Short mmCIF file of C-alpha atoms and ligand atoms in Angstrom, two decimals:
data_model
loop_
_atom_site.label_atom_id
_atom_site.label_comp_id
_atom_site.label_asym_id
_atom_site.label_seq_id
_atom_site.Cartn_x
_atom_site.Cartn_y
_atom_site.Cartn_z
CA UNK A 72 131.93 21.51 151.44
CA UNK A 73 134.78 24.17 150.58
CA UNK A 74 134.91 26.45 154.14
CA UNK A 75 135.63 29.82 153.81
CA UNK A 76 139.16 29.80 154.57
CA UNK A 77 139.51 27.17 151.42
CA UNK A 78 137.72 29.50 149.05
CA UNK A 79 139.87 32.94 150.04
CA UNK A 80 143.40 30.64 149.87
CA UNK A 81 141.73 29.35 146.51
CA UNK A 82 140.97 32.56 145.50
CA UNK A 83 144.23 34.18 146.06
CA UNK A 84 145.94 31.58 144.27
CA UNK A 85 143.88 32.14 141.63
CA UNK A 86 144.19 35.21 141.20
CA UNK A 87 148.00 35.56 141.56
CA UNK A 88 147.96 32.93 138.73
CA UNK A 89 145.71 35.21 136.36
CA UNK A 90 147.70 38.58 137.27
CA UNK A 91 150.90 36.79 136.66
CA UNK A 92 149.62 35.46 132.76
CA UNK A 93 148.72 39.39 132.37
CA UNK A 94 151.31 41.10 133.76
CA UNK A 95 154.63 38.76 133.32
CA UNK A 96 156.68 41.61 135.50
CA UNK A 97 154.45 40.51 138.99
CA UNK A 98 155.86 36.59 138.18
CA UNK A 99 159.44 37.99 138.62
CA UNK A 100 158.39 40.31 141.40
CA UNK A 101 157.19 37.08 143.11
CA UNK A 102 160.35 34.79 141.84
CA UNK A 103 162.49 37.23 143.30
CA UNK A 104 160.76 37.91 146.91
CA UNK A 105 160.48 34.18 147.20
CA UNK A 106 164.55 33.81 146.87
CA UNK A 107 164.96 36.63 149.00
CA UNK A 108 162.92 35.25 151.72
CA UNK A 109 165.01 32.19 151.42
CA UNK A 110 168.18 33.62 151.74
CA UNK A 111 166.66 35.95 154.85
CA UNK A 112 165.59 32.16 156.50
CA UNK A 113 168.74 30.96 155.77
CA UNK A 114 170.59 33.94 157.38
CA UNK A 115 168.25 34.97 159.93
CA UNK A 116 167.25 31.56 161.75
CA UNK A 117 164.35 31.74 164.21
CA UNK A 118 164.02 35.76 164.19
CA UNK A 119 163.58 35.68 160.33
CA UNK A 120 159.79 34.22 161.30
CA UNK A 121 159.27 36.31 164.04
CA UNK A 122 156.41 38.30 162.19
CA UNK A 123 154.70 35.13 160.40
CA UNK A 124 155.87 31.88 159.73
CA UNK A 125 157.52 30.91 156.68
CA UNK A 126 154.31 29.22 154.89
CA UNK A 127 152.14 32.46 155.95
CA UNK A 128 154.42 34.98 154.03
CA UNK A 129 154.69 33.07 151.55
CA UNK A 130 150.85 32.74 150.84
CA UNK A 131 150.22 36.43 151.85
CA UNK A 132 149.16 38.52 149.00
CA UNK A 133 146.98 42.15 149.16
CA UNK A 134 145.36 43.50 146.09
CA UNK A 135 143.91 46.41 145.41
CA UNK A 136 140.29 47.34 143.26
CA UNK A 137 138.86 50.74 142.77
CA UNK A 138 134.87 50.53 142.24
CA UNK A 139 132.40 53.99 141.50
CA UNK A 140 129.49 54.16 143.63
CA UNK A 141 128.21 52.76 147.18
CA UNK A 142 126.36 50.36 145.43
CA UNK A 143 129.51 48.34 143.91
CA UNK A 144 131.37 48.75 147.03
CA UNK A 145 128.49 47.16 149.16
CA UNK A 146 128.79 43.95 146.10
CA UNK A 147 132.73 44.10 146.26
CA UNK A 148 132.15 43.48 150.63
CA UNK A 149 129.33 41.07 149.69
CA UNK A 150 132.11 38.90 147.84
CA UNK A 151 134.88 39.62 149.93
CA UNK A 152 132.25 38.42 152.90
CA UNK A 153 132.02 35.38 151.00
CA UNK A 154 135.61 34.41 151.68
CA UNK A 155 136.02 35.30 155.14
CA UNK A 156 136.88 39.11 154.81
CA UNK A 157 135.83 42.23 156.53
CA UNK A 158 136.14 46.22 156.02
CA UNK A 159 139.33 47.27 158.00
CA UNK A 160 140.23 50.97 157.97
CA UNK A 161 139.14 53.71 156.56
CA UNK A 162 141.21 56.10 154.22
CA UNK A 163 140.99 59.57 153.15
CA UNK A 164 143.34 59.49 149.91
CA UNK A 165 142.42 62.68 148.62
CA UNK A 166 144.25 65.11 151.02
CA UNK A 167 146.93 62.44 151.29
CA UNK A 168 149.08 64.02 148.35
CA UNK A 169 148.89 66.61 145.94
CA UNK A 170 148.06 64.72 142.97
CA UNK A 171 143.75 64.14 142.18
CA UNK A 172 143.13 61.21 144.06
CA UNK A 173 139.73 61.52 144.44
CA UNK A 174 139.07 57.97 146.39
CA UNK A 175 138.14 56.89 150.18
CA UNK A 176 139.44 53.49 150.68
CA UNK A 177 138.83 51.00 153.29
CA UNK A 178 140.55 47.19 153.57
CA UNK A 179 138.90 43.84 153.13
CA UNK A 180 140.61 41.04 155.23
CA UNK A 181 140.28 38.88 157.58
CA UNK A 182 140.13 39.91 161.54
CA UNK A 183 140.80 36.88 163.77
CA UNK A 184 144.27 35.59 164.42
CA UNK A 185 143.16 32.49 163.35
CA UNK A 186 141.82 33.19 160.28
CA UNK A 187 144.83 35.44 159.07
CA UNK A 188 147.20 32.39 159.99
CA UNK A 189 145.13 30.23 157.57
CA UNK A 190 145.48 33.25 154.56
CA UNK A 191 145.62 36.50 155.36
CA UNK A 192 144.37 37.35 151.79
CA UNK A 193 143.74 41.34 151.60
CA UNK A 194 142.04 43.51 148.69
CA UNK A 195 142.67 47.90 149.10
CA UNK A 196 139.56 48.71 148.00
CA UNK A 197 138.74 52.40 147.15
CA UNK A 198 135.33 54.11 145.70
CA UNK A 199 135.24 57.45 143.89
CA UNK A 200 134.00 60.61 144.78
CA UNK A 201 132.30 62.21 142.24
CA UNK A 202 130.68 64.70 144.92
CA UNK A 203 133.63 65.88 146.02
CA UNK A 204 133.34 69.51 144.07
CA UNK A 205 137.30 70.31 144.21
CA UNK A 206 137.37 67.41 141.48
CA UNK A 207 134.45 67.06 139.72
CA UNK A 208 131.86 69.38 138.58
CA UNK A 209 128.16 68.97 139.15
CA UNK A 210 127.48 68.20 135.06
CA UNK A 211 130.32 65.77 135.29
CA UNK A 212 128.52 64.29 138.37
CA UNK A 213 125.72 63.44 136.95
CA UNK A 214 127.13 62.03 133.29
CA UNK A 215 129.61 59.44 135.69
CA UNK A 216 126.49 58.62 137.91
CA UNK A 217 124.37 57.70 134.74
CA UNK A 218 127.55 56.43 133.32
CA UNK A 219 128.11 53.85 136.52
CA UNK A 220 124.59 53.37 137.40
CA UNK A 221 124.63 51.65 133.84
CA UNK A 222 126.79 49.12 134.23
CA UNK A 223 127.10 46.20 135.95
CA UNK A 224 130.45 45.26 137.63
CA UNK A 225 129.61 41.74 139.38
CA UNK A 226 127.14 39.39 137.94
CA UNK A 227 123.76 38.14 139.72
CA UNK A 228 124.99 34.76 139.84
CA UNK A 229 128.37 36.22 141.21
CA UNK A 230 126.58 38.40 144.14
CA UNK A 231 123.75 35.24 144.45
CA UNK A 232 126.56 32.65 145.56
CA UNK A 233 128.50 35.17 147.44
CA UNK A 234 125.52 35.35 149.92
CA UNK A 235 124.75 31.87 150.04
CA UNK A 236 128.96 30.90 150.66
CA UNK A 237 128.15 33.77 153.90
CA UNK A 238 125.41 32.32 154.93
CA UNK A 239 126.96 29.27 154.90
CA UNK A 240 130.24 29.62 155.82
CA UNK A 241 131.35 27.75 152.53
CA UNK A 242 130.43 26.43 149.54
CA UNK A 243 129.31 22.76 147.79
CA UNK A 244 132.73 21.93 145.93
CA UNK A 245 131.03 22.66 142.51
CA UNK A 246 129.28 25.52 143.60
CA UNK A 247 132.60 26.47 144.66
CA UNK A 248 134.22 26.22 141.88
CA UNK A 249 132.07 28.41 139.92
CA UNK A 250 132.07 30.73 142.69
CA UNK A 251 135.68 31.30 141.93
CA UNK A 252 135.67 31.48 138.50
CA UNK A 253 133.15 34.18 138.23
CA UNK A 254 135.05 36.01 140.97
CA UNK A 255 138.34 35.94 139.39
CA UNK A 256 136.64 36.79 136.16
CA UNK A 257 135.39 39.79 137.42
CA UNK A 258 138.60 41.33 138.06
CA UNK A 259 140.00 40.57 135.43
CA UNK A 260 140.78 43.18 133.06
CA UNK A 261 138.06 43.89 130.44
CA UNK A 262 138.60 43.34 126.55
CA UNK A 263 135.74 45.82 125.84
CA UNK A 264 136.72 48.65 124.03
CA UNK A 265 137.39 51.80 126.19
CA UNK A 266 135.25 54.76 124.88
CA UNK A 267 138.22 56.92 124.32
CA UNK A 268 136.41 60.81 124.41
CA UNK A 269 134.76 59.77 127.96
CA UNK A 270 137.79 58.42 129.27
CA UNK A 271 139.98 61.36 128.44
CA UNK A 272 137.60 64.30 129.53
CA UNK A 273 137.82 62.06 132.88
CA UNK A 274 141.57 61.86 133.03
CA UNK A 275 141.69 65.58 132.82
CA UNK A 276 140.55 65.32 136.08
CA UNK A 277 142.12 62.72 137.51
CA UNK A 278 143.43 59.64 135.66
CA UNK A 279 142.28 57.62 138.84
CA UNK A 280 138.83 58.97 137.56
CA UNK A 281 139.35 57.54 134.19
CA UNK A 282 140.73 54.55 135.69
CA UNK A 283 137.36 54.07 137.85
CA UNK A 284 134.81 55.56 136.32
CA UNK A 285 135.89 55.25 132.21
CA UNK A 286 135.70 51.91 131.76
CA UNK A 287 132.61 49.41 132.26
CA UNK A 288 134.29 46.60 134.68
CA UNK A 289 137.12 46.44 137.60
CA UNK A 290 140.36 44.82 138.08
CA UNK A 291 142.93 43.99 140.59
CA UNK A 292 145.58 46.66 139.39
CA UNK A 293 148.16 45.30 141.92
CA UNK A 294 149.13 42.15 143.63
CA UNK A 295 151.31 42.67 146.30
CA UNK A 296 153.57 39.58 147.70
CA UNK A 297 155.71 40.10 150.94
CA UNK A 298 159.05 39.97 151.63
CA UNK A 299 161.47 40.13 154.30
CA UNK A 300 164.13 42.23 153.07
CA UNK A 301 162.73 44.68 151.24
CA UNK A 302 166.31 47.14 150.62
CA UNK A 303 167.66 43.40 149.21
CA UNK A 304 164.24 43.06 146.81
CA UNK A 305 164.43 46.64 145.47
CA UNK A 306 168.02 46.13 144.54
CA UNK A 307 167.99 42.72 142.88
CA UNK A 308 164.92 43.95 140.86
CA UNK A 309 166.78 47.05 139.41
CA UNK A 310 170.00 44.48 138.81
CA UNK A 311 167.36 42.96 136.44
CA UNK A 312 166.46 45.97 134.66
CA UNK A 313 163.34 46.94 136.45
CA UNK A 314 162.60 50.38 137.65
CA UNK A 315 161.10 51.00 140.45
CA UNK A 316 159.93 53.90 142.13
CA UNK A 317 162.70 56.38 143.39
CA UNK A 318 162.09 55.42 147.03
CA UNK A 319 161.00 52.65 149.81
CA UNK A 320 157.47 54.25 151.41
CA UNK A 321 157.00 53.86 154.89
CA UNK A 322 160.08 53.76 157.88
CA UNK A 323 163.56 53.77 156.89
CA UNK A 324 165.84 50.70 157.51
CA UNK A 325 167.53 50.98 160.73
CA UNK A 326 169.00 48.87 163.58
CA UNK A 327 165.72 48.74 165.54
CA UNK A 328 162.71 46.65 165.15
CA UNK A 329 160.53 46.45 162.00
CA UNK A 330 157.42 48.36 162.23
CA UNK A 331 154.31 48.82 160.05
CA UNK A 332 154.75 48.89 156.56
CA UNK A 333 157.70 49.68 153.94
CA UNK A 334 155.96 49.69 150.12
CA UNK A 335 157.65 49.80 146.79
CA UNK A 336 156.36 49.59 143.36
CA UNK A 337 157.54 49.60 139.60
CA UNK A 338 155.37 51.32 136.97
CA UNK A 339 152.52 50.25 135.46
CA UNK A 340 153.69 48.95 132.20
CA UNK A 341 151.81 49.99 128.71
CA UNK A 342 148.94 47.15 128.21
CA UNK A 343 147.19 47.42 124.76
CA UNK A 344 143.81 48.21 124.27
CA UNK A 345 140.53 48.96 122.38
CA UNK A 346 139.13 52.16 121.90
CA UNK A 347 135.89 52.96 120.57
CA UNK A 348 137.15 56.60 118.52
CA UNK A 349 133.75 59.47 118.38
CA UNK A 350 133.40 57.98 114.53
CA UNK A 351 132.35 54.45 116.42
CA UNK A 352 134.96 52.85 114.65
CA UNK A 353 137.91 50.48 117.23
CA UNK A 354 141.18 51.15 117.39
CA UNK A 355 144.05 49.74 119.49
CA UNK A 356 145.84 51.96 121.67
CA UNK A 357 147.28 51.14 125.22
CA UNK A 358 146.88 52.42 129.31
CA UNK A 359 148.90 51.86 131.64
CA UNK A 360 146.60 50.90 134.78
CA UNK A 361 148.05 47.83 136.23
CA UNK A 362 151.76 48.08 138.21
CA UNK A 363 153.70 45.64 140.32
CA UNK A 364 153.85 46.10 144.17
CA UNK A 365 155.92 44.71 147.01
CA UNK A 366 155.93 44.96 150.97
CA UNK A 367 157.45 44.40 154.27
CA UNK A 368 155.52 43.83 157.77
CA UNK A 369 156.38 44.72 160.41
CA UNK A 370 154.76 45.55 163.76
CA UNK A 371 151.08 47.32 164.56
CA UNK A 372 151.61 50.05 166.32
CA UNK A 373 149.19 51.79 168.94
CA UNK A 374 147.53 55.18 168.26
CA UNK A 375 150.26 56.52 170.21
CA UNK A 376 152.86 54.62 168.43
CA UNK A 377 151.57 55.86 165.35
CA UNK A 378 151.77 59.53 166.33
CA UNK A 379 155.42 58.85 167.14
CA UNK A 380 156.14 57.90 163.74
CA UNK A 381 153.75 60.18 161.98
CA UNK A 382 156.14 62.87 163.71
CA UNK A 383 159.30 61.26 162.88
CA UNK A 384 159.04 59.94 159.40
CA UNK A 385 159.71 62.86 157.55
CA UNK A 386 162.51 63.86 159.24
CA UNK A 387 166.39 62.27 158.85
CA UNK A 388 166.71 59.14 159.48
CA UNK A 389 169.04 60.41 162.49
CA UNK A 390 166.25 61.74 164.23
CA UNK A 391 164.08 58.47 164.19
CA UNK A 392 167.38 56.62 165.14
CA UNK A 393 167.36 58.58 168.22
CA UNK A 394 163.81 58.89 169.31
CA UNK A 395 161.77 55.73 168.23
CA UNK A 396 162.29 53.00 170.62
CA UNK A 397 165.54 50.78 169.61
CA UNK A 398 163.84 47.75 171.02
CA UNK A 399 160.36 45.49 171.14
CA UNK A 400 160.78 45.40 175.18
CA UNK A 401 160.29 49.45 174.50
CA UNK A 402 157.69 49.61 172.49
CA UNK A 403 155.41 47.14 174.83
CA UNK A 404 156.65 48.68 178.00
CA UNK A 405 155.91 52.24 176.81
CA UNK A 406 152.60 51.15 175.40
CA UNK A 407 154.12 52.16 171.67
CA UNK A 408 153.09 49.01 169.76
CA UNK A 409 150.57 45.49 170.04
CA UNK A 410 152.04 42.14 171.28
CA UNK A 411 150.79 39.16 172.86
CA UNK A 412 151.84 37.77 175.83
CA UNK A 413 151.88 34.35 177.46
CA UNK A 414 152.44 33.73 180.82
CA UNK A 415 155.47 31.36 181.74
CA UNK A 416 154.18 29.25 184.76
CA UNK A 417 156.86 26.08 184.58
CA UNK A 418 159.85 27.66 186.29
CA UNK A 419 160.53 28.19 189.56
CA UNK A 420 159.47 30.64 191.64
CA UNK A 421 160.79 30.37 195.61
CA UNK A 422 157.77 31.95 196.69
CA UNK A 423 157.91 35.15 194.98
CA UNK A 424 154.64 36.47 193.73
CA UNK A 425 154.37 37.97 189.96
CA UNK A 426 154.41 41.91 190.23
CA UNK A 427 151.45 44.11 188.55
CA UNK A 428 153.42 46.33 185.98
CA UNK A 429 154.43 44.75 182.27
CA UNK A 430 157.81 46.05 182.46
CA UNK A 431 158.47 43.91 185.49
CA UNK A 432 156.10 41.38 184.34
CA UNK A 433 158.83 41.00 180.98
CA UNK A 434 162.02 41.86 182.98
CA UNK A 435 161.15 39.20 185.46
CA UNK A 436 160.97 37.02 182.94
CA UNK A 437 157.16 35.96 184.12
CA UNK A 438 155.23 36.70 180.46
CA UNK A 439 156.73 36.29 176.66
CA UNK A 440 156.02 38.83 174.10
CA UNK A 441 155.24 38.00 170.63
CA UNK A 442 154.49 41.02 168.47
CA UNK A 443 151.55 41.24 166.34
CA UNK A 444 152.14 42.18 162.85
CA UNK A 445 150.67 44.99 161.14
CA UNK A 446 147.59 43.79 159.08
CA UNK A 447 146.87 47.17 157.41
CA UNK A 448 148.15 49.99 155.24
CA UNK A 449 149.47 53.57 155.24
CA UNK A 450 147.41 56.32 153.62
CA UNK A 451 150.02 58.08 152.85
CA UNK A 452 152.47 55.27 151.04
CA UNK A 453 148.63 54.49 149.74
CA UNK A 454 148.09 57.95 148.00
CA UNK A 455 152.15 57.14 147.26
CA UNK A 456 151.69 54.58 145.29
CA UNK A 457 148.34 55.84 143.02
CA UNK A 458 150.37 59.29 142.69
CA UNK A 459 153.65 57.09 141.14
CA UNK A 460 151.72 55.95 138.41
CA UNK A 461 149.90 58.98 137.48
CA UNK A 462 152.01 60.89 134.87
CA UNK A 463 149.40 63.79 134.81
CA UNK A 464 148.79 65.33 138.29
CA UNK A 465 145.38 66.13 137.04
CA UNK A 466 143.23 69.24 138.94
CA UNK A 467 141.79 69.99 142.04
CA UNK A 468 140.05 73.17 142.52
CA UNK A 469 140.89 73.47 145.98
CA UNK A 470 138.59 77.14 146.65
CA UNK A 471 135.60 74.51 146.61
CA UNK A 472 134.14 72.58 149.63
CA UNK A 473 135.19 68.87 149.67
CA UNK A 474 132.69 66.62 150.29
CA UNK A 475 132.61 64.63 153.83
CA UNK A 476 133.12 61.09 154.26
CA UNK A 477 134.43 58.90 156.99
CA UNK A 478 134.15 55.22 158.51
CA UNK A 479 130.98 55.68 159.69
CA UNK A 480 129.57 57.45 156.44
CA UNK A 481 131.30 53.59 154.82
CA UNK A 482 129.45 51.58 157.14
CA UNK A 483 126.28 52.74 156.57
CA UNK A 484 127.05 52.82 152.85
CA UNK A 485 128.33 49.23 153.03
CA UNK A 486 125.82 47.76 155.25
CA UNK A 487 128.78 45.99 157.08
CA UNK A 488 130.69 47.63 160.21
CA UNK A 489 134.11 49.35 159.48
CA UNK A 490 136.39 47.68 161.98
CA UNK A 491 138.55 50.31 163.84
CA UNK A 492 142.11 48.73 163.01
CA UNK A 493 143.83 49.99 166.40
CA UNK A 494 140.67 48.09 168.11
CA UNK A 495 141.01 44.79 166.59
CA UNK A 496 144.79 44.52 167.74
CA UNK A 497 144.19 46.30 171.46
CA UNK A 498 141.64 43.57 171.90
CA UNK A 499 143.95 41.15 171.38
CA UNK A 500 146.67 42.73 173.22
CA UNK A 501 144.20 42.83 176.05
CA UNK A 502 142.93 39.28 175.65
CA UNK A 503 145.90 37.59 175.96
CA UNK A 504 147.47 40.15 178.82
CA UNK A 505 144.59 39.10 180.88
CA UNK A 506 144.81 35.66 180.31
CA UNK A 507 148.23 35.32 181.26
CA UNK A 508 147.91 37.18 184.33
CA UNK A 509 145.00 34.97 185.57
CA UNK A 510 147.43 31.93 184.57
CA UNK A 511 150.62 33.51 186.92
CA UNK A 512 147.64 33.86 189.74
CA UNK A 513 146.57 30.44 189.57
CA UNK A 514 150.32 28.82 189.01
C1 OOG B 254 145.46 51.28 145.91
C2 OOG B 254 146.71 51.87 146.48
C3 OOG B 254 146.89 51.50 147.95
C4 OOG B 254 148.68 50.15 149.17
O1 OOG B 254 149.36 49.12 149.21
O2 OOG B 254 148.88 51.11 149.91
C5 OOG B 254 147.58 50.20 148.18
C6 OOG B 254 145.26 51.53 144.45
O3 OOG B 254 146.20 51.88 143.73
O4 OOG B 254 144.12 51.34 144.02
O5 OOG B 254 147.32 49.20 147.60
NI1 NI B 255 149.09 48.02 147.51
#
């Protein structure tokens, strides 16, 4: 039996190995985060694995897959489900910049610590919005919904094992095996010709459209690795002739402790393709859908953390310096970002009982604080990154109404709950806080 831990490691190998035989750039993107992270252990001692150990950042990968209706986005969770992952999050791309992005996202991965120790394999998946009226007329509507509702993303067989590796919590090793294949062939990128006339009238609207809803399969069209020194990464991959993106997404380097989520990218490179031209005859052309992605974690933040840095990541990095909080002891004490805390019970204590308030609880040396590391993403680096590799902005008519959606409007069209992300960590926060003072009463 192959539990589901096995199969999502498996999987994520897998997949890294197929992405890196299609797009050679992601194999130096990893080559080069791995020696960086090498030179950060060697540098940075015990603090340099103070957000993950060593093994778990190497391992840690997050994809991303864009999918057309409900329907495939209930099949992607059904497969994701398979290996251990749940929907995380839920994100409103298309206010999030000014290019079309018309996509609501959410976040596969796994919830418990335990399980994101063992991989903490992530896919960004998004679904279109062909509703949404600023983007897509009600003729087009209906031509993508026929157009989607005709093809068939994830095979029975696919889907069929999926449930069964749910149900129970793994797979047979052969029926794993085949699991995996079929699930890293399905997001792969297609060799069937693209039907060029369809796919351009879409990327008038939106080349994230075209992307989705022009073509008859999915594919991962990133495969982020992490590092630890992201400024370091950026600049040895321009020293070997890759561009990236003009900037890091996300907080600016500074003295103070890592937090969230810093993103950069290169450019999807020109892959070649089929086209099927009006006269039915093929051609080969090329797209440019799949890019190369990197990250650095740092630490979740509560909801009133995160309003802090909403407000201050815009502005110069002179303001942040002065106003977010220069240390971790801050950010627990002023209730700005998740840890966990242990109690310490083997010193001494000459009679002196433990007081009620963290911040004396921590300066009296009575609990340890480990931070807990962000596990999710930023809409706005999100809409970032699909608006870098857009070369057309595309249109939005923004005098219509936009269609509603939001995490409960994803549940129900899932069929699976949307985990709140800020609950997940508070719970654990809360868990262990409470644990560890019913330890200091009992020592
Ligand atoms: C997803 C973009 C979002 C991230 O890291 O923020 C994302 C996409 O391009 O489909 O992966
Ligand atoms: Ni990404």
């Amino acid at each position: 039996m192959v539990p589901t831990w096995q199969l999502r490691a498996a999987f994520a190998r897998r997949l890294s190995a197929m992405y890196g035989k299609e797009v050679p750039a992601y194999t130096t993107l990893v080559e080069v985060a791995g020696q960086v992270n090498d030179d950060v252990l060697r540098t940075g001692g015990e603090s340099a694995q103070r957000l993950g150990s060593i093994e778990r950042v190497t391992a840690e990968r997050h994809g991303a897959i864009r999918v057309g209706t409900p329907g495939e986005l209930r099949q992607a969770a059904q497969i994701f489900a398979a290996l251990g992952m749940e929907p995380v999050g839920f994100y409103d791309l298309r206010d999030a910049t000014t290019s079309a992005v018309p996509v609501v996202s959410t976040a596969f991965r796994p919830v418990l610590p335990e399980e994101l120790d063992r991989n903490p394999f992530r896919v960004f998946t998004s679904m279109l919005t062909p509703a949404d009226r600023r983007f897509f007329d009600a003729g087009l509507e209906k031509r993508l919904a026929a157009f989607l509702e005709g093809r068939e993303l994830f095979p029975p067989e696919l889907l069929d094992l999926a449930a069964r590796a749910e149900r129970e919590a793994g797979l047979p090793q052969e029926r794993a095996e085949r699991f995996l294949t079929l699930a890293v062939g399905a997001f792969e990128l297609s060799p069937q010709p693209v039907e060029r006339a369809w796919y351009a009238e879409l990327e008038k609207v939106s080349a994230v459209a075209a992307d989705i809803g022009g073509v008859t399969s999915t594919h991962i069209n990133h495969l982020t690795p992490r590092v630890l020194d992201i400024d370091e990464l950026y600049r040895r991959m321009e020293e070997r002739g890759i561009t990236m993106i003009d900037r890091i997404q996300g907080p600016p380097r500074w003295e103070g402790p890592d937090v969230l989520l810093r993103q950069t990218s290169f450019r999807a490179l020109a892959e070649p393709r089929t086209f099927r031209e009006a006269d039915g005859g093929v051609t080969t052309g090329s797209l440019r859908v799949r890019f190369g992605e990197v990250e650095a974690r740092g630490i979740a933040l509560s909801r009133e953390g995160r309003a802090v840095y909403d407000r201050l990541v815009d502005g110069p990095v002179e303001e942040w310096a002065a106003h977010f909080p220069r240390t971790e002891r801050q950010l627990a004490v002023e209730g700005l970002g998740f840890f966990t805390y242990e109690a310490v019970t083997d010193r001494p204590r000459d009679g002196r009982r433990a007081p009620d308030d963290l911040a004396g609880l921590l300066d009296g040396g009575w609990l340890t604080a480990r931070p807990l590391v962000y596990e999710d993403f930023l809409p706005r680096s999100a809409a970032g990154i699909f608006q870098s590799n857009l070369t057309d902005p595309g249109a939005r008519d923004s005098a219509q109404a936009g269609a509603h959606y939001d995490e409960h409007w994803m549940s129900g069209a899932i069929g699976r709950t949307v985990h709140d992300p800020f609950d997940l960590y508070a719970a654990q926060q809360d868990d262990s806080l409470s644990r560890a003072r019913r330890a200091l009463a009992a020592a």
